[in-house]
Tab-separated table of C-alpha atoms in Angstrom:
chain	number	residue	atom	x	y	z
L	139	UNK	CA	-104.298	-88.819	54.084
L	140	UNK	CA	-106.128	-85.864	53.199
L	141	UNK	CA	-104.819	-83.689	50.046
L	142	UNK	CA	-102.784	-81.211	50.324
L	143	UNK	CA	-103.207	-77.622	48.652
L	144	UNK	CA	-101.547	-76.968	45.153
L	145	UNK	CA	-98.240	-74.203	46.227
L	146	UNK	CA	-98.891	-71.463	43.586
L	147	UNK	CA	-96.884	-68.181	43.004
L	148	UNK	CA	-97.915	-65.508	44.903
L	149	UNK	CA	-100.352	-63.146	43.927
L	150	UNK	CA	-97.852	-59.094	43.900
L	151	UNK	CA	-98.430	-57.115	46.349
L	152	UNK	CA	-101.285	-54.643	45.239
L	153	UNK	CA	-100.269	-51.949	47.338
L	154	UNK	CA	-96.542	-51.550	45.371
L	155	UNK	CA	-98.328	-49.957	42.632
L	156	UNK	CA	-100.868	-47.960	44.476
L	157	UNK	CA	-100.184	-44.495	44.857
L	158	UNK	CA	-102.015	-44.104	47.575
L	159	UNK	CA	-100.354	-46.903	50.171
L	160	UNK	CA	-97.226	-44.995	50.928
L	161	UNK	CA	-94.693	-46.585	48.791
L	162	UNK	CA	-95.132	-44.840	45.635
L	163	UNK	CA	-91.348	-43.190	45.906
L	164	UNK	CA	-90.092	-46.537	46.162
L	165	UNK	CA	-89.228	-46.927	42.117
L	166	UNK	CA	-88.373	-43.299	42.103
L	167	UNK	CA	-85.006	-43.245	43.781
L	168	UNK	CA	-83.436	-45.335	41.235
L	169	UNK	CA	-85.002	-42.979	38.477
L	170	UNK	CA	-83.338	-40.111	39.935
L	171	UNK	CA	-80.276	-41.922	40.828
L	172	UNK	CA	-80.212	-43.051	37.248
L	173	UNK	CA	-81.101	-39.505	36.189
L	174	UNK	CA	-78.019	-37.548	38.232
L	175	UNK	CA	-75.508	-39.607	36.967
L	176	UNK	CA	-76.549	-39.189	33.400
L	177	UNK	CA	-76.408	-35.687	33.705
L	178	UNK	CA	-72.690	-35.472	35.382
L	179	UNK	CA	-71.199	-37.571	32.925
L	180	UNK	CA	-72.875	-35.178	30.325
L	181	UNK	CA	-71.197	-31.969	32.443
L	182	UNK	CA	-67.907	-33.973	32.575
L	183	UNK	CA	-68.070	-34.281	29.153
L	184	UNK	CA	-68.867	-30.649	28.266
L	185	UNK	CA	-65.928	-29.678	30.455
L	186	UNK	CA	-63.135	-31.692	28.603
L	187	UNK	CA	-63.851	-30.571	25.194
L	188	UNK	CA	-64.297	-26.751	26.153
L	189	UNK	CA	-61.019	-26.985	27.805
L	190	UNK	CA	-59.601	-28.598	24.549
L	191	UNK	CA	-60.769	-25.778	22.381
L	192	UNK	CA	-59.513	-23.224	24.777
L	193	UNK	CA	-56.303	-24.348	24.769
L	194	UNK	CA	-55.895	-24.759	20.788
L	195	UNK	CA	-56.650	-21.094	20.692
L	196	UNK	CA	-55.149	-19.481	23.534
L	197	UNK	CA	-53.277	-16.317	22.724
L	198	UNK	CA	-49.948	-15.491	25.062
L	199	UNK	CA	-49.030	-12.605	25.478
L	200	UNK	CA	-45.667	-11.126	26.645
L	201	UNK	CA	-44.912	-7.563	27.867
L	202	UNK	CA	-41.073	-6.852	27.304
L	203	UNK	CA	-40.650	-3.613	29.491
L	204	UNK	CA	-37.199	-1.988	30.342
L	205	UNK	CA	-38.149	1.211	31.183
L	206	UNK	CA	-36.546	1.402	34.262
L	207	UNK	CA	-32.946	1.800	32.584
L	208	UNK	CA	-31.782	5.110	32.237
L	209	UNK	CA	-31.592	6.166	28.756
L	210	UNK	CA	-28.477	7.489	29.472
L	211	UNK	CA	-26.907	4.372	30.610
L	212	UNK	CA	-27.860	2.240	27.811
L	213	UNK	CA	-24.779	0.891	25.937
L	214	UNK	CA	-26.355	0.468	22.577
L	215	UNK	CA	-28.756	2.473	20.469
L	216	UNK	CA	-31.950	2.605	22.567
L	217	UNK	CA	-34.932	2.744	20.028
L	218	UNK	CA	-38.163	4.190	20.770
L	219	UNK	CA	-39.623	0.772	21.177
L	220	UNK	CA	-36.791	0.359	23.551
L	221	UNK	CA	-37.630	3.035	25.958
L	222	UNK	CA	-41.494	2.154	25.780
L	223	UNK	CA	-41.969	-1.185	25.851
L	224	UNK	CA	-42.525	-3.642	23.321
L	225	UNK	CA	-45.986	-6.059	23.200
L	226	UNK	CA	-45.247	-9.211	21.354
L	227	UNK	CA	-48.167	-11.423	20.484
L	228	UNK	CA	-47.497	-15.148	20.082
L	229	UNK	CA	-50.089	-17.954	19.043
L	230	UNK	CA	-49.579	-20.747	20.780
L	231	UNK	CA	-51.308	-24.416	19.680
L	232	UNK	CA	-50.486	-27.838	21.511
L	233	UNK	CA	-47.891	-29.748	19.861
L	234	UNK	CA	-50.007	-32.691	21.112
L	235	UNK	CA	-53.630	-34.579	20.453
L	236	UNK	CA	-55.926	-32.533	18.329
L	237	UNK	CA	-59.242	-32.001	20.650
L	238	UNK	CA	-61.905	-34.279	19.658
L	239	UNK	CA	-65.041	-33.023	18.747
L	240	UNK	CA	-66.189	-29.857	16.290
L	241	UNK	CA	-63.660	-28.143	14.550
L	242	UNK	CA	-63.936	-24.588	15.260
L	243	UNK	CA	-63.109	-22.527	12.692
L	244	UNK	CA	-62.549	-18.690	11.841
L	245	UNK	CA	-61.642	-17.633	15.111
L	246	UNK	CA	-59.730	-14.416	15.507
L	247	UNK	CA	-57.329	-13.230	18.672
L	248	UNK	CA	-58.741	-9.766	20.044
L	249	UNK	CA	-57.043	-6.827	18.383
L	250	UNK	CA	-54.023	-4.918	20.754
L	251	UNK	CA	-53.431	-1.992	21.311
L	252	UNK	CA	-50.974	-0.050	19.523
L	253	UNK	CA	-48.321	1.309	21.123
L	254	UNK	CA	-47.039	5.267	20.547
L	255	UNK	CA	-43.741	5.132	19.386
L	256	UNK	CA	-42.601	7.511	22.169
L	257	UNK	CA	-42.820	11.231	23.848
L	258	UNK	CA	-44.204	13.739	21.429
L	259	UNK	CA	-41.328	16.435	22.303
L	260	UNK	CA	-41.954	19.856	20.958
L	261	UNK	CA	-44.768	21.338	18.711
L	262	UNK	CA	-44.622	21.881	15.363
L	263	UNK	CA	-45.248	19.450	12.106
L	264	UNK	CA	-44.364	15.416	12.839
L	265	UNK	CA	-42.014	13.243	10.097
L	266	UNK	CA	-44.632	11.510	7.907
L	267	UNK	CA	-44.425	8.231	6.972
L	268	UNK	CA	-41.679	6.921	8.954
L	269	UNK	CA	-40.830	3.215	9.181
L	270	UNK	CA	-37.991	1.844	10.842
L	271	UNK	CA	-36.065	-0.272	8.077
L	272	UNK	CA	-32.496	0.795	7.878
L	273	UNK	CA	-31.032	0.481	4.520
L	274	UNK	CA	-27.482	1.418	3.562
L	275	UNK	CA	-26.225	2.491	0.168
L	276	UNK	CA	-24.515	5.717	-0.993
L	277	UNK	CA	-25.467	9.412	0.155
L	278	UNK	CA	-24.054	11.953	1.663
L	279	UNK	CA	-23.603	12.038	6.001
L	280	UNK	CA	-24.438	8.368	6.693
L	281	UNK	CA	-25.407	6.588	3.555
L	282	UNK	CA	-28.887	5.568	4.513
L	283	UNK	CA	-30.888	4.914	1.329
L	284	UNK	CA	-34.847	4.934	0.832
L	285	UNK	CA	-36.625	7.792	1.564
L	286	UNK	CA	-36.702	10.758	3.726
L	287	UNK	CA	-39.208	8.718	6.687
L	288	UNK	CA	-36.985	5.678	5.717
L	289	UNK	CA	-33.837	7.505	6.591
L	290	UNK	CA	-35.643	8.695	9.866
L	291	UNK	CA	-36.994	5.541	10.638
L	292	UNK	CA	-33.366	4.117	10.753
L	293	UNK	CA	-31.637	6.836	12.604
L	294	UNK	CA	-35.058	5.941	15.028
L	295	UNK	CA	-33.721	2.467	15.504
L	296	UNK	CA	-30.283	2.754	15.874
L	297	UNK	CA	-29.556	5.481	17.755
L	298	UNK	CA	-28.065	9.265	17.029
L	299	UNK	CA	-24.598	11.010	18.916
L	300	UNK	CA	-24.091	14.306	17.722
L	301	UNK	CA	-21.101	16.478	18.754
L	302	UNK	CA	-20.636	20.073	17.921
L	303	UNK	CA	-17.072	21.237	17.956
L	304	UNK	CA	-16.866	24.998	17.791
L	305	UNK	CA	-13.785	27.672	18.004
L	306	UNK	CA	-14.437	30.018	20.898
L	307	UNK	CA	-11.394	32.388	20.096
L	308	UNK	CA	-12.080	36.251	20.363
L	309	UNK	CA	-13.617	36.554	16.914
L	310	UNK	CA	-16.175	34.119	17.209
L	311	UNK	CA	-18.562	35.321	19.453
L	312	UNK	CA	-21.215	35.605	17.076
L	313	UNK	CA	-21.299	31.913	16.970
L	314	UNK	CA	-21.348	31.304	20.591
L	315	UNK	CA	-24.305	33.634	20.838
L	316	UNK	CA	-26.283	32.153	17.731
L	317	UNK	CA	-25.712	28.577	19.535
L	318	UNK	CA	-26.928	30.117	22.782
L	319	UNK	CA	-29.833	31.762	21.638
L	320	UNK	CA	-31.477	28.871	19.404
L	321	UNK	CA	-30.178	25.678	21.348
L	322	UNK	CA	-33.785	24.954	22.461
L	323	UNK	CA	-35.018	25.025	19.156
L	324	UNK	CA	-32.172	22.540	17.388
L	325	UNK	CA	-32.579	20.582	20.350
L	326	UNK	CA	-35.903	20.148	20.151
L	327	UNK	CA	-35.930	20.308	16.469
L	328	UNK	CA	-33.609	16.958	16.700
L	329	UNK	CA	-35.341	15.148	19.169
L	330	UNK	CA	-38.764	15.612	16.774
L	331	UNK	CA	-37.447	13.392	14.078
L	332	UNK	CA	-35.077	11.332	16.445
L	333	UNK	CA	-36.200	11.159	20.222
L	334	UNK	CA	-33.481	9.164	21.112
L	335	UNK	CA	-31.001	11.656	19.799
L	336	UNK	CA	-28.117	12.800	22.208
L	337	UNK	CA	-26.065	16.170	21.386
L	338	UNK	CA	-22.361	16.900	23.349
L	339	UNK	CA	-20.627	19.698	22.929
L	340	UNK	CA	-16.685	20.815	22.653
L	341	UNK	CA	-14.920	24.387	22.508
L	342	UNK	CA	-11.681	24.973	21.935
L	343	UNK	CA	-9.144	28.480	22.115
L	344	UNK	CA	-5.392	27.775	21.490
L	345	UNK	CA	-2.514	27.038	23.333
L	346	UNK	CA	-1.898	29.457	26.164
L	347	UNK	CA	-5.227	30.785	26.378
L	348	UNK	CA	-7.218	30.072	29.198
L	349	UNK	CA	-8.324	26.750	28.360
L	350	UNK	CA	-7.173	24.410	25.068
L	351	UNK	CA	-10.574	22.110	25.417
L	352	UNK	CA	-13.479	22.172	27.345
L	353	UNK	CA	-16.712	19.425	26.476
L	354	UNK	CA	-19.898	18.655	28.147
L	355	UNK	CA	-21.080	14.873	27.056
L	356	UNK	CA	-23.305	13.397	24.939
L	357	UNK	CA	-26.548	14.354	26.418
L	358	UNK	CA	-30.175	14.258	25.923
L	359	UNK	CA	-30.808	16.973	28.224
L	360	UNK	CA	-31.201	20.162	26.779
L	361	UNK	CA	-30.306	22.073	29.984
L	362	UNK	CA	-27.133	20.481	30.674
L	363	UNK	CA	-25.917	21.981	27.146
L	364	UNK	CA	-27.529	25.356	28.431
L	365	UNK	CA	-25.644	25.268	31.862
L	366	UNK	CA	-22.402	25.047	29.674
L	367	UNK	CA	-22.807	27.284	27.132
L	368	UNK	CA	-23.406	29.851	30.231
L	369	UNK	CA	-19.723	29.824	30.836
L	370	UNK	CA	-18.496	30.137	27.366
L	371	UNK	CA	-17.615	33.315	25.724
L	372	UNK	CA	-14.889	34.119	23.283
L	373	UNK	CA	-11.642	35.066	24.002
L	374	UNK	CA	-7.902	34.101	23.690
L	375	UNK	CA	-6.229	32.860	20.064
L	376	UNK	CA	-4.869	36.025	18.581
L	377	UNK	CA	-2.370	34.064	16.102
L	378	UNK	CA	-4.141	32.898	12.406
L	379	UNK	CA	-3.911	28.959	13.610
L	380	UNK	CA	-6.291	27.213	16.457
L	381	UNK	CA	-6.173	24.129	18.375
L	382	UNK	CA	-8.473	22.004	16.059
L	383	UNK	CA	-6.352	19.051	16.575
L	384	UNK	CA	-6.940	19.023	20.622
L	385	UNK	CA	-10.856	19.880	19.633
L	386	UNK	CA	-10.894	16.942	17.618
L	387	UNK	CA	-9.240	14.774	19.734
L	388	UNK	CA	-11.201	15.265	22.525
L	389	UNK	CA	-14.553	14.837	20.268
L	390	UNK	CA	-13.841	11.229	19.223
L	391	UNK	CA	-11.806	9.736	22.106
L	392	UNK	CA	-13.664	11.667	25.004
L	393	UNK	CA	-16.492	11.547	24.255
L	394	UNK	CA	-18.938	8.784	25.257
L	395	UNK	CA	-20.107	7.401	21.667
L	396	UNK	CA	-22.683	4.662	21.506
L	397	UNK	CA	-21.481	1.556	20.062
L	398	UNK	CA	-24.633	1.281	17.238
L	399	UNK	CA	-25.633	4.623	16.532
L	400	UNK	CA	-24.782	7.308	14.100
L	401	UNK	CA	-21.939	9.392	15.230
L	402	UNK	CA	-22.071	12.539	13.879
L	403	UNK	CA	-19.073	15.304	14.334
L	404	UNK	CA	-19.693	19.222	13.063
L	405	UNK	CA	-16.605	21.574	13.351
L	406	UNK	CA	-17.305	25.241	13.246
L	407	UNK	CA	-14.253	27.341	12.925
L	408	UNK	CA	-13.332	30.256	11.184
L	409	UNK	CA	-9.499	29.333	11.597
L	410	UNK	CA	-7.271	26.280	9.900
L	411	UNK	CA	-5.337	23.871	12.257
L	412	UNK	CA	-1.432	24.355	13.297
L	413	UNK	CA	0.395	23.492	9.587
L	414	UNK	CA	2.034	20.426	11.891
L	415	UNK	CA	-1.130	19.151	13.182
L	416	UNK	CA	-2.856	19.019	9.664
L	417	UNK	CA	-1.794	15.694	8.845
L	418	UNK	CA	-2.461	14.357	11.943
L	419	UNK	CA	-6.529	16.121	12.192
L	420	UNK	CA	-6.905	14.288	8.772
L	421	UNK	CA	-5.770	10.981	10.330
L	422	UNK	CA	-7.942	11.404	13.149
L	423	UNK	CA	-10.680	12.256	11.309
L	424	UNK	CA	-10.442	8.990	8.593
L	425	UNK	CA	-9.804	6.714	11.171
L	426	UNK	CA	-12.949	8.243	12.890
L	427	UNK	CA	-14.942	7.577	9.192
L	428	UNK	CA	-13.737	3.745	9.321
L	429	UNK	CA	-15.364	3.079	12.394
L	430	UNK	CA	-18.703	4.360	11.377
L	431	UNK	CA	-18.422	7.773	11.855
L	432	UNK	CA	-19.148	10.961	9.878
L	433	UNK	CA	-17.754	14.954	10.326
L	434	UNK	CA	-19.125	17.960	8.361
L	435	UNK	CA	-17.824	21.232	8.976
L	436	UNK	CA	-18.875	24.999	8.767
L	437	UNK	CA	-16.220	27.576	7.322
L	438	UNK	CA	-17.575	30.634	8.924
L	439	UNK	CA	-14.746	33.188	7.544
L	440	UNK	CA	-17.113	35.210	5.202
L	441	UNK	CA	-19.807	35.718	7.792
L	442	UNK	CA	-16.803	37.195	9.817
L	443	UNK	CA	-15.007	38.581	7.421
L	444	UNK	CA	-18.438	40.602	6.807
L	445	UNK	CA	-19.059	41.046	10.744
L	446	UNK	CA	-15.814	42.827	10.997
L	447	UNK	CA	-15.854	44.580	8.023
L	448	UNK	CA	-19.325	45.840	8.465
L	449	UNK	CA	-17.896	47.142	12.520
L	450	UNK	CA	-14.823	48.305	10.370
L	451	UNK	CA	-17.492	50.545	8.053
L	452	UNK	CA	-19.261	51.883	10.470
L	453	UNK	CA	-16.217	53.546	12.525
L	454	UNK	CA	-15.386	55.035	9.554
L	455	UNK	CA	-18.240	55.642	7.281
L	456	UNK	CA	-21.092	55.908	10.092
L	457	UNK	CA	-24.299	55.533	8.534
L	458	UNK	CA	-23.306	55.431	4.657
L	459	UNK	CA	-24.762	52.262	3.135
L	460	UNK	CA	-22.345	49.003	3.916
L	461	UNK	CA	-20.303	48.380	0.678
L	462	UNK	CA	-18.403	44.666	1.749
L	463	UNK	CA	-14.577	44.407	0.543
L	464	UNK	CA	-13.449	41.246	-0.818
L	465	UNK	CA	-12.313	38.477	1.220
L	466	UNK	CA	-8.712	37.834	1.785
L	467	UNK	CA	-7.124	35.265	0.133
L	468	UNK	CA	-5.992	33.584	3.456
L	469	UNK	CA	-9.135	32.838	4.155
L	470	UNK	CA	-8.856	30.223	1.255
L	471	UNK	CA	-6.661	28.434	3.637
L	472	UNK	CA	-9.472	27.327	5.832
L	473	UNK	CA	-11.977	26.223	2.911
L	474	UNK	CA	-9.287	24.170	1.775
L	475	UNK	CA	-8.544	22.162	5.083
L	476	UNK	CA	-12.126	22.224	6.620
L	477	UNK	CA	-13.341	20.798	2.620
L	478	UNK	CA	-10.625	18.086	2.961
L	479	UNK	CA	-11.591	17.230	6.780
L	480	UNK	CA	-15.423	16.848	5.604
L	481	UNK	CA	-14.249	14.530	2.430
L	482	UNK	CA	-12.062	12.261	4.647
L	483	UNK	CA	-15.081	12.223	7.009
L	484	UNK	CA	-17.639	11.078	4.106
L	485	UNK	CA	-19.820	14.737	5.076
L	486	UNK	CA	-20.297	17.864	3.668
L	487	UNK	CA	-18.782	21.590	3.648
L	488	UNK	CA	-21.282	24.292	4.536
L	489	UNK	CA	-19.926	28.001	3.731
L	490	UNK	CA	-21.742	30.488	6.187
L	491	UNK	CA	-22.711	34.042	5.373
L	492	UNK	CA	-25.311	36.893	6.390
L	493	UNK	CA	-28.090	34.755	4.556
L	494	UNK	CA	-27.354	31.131	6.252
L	495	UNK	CA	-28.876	30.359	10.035
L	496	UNK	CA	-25.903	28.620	11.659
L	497	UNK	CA	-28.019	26.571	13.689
L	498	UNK	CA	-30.074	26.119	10.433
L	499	UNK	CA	-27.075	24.216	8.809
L	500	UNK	CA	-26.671	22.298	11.778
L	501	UNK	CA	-29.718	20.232	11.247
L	502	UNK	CA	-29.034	20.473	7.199
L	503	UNK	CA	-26.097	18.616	8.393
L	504	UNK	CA	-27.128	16.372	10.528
L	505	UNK	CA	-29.571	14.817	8.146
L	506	UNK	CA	-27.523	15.601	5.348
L	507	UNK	CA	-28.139	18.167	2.330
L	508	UNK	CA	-29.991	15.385	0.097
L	509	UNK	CA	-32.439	16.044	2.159
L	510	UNK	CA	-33.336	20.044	2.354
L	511	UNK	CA	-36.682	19.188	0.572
L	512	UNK	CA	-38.140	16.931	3.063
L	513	UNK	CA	-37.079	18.990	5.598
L	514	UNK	CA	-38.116	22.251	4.181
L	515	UNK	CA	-41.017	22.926	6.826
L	516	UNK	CA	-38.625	21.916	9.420
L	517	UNK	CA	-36.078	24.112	8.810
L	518	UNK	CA	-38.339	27.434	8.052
L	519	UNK	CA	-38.975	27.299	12.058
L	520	UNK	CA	-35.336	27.898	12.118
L	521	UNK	CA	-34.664	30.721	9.804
């Protein structure tokens, strides 16, 4: 038996590793197989932990917008912020799993922008410094303490009703027409420091004239006061006493007050009340101060004492320089009751003559005398 050949491993095929026989892509594909999933796994990777940082430092934002409600209609004491729209910022961080990976530090949210606080109404010099903390302590017409932009700020925030009651008997004509002819500047004036501000507006003659009370409501429309100060002249009273009570009355229980904001009543008259409704305007009035209320008044009897008796001069004395005769002493009579009406409505008396702008003292009272000052540049526009 012849012997058979030794079996030996087999010699590798020379033409694997030759780049020239056509399988030199062979190893490759698992090299770039190898390769692609190295490189997703790395995106993957990537992905997750920029998603993680995002989200520890992602800035919400929330747009609180109620614009579309009519000022008017607001039951309240809309605020500037109110009537614009208020941008709140919030951070917000996961309550869960910290991301993994570097700590990023020192990162800041993008700055906002700031909003106005609301319609620049009018022309003229703005209320500097204003904030809107509201602060309450002694003073007179309201009580707000802090400054003069610290007062604003909180008249700004909670709202301010203003309602003019004014005698419209025969001799008070002069009145009517001072109203009339500077209503766009008080107006205007007003809505400066307080946008939000709303003004109403009540006459009153005396039983058996041709009205008792007539009102337009609190507005902030200066042309709806216009249109109703058209119709109003002066006429009717003829005895010494008016209907102040039924003036009154119809100011704080007909009018439409805002729950929040300051209510502010100013009686102009140049005659007392009815001796049996005295009491009764006094109750009104206090009961009026408890619930948050204020009233200042204007005693116009000199400036009408010195309107007639200048008229009176004249017809007698033609051009012969004005000498003034002294006031009656009835006129006392309505210093007395308007000064006790302002003290049981926590406000202030305001005497008019030749040198004081009616509409002047308005504002003066509105803000309050403390504050005459501040308000200086203010009130020269109205001189």
């Amino acid at each position: 038996m012849a012997d058979e050949p030794s079996k030996l491993p087999a010699a590798p095929d020379p033409a694997r590793f030759d780049p020239w026989s056509g399988k030199r892509f062979q190893g490759l594909r698992w090299f770039g197989f190898s390769a692609l999933v190295h490189i997703g796994l790395l995106f993957l990777l990537g992905t997750i932990t920029l998603t993680v940082i995002q989200k520890a430092q992602k800035i919400n934002v929330t747009v609180v917008d109620d614009s579309a409600i009519g000022p008017e209609d607001l039951d309240g004491e809309p605020s500037l912020q109110d009537l614009a729209g208020v941008l709140n910022v919030q951070r917000a961080v996961p309550r869960q799993a910290r991301p993994s990976g570097p700590v990023v530090q020192n990162v800041r949210a993008p700055d906002m922008p700031r909003l106005a606080l609301g319609p620049k109404l009018g022309a003229g010099p703005a209320v500097d410094d204003v904030s809107t903390q509201l602060s309450f302590g002694s003073g007179a017409v309201g009580g707000l303490g802090g400054g003069f932009g610290d007062y604003v700020g909180g008249l700004r925030k909670v709202g301010l009703d203003i309602a003019l009651v004014i005698d419209t008997t025969d001799s008070m004509q002069f009145v009517i027409d001072d109203v009339k002819a500077r209503l766009t500047q008080l107006v205007t004036m007003i809505h400066r420091m307080v946008p939000t501000a709303r003004i109403g507006i009540v006459v009153y003659r005396d039983r058996g004239d041709d009205y008792v009370v007539k009102w337009t409501d609190l507005s902030f429309r200066t042309e709806k006061l216009r249109d109703f100060l058209s119709q109003i002249t002066a006429a009717g009273g003829g005895d010494w006493e008016e209907a102040v009570k039924e003036g009154m009355d119809a100011a704080i229980h007909d009018l439409s007050w805002r729950k929040k904001s300051k209510k502010i009543i100013i009686l102009v008259g140049g005659s007392p009340p009815h001796p049996e409704d005295v009491e009764a305007v006094r109750e009104m009035v206090r009961k009026f101060h408890d619930d948050g209320g204020y009233v200042s008044t204007v005693d116009v009897t000199k400036r009408m004492h010195e309107e007639f008796d200048r008229q009176l001069w004249r017809s007698l004395h033609g051009n012969e320089p004005f000498k003034p005769s002294p006031m009656p002493s009835f006129y006392a009579q309505v210093s007395q009751v308007f000064g006790e009406l302002a003290k049981d409505g926590g406000g202030e008396l305001i005497q008019l003559d030749e040198h004081k702008a009616l509409v002047r003292e308005v504002v003066v009272l509105t803000f309050g005398s403390r504050w005459k000052v501040e308000m200086a540049k203010f009130l020269n526009e109205l001189s």
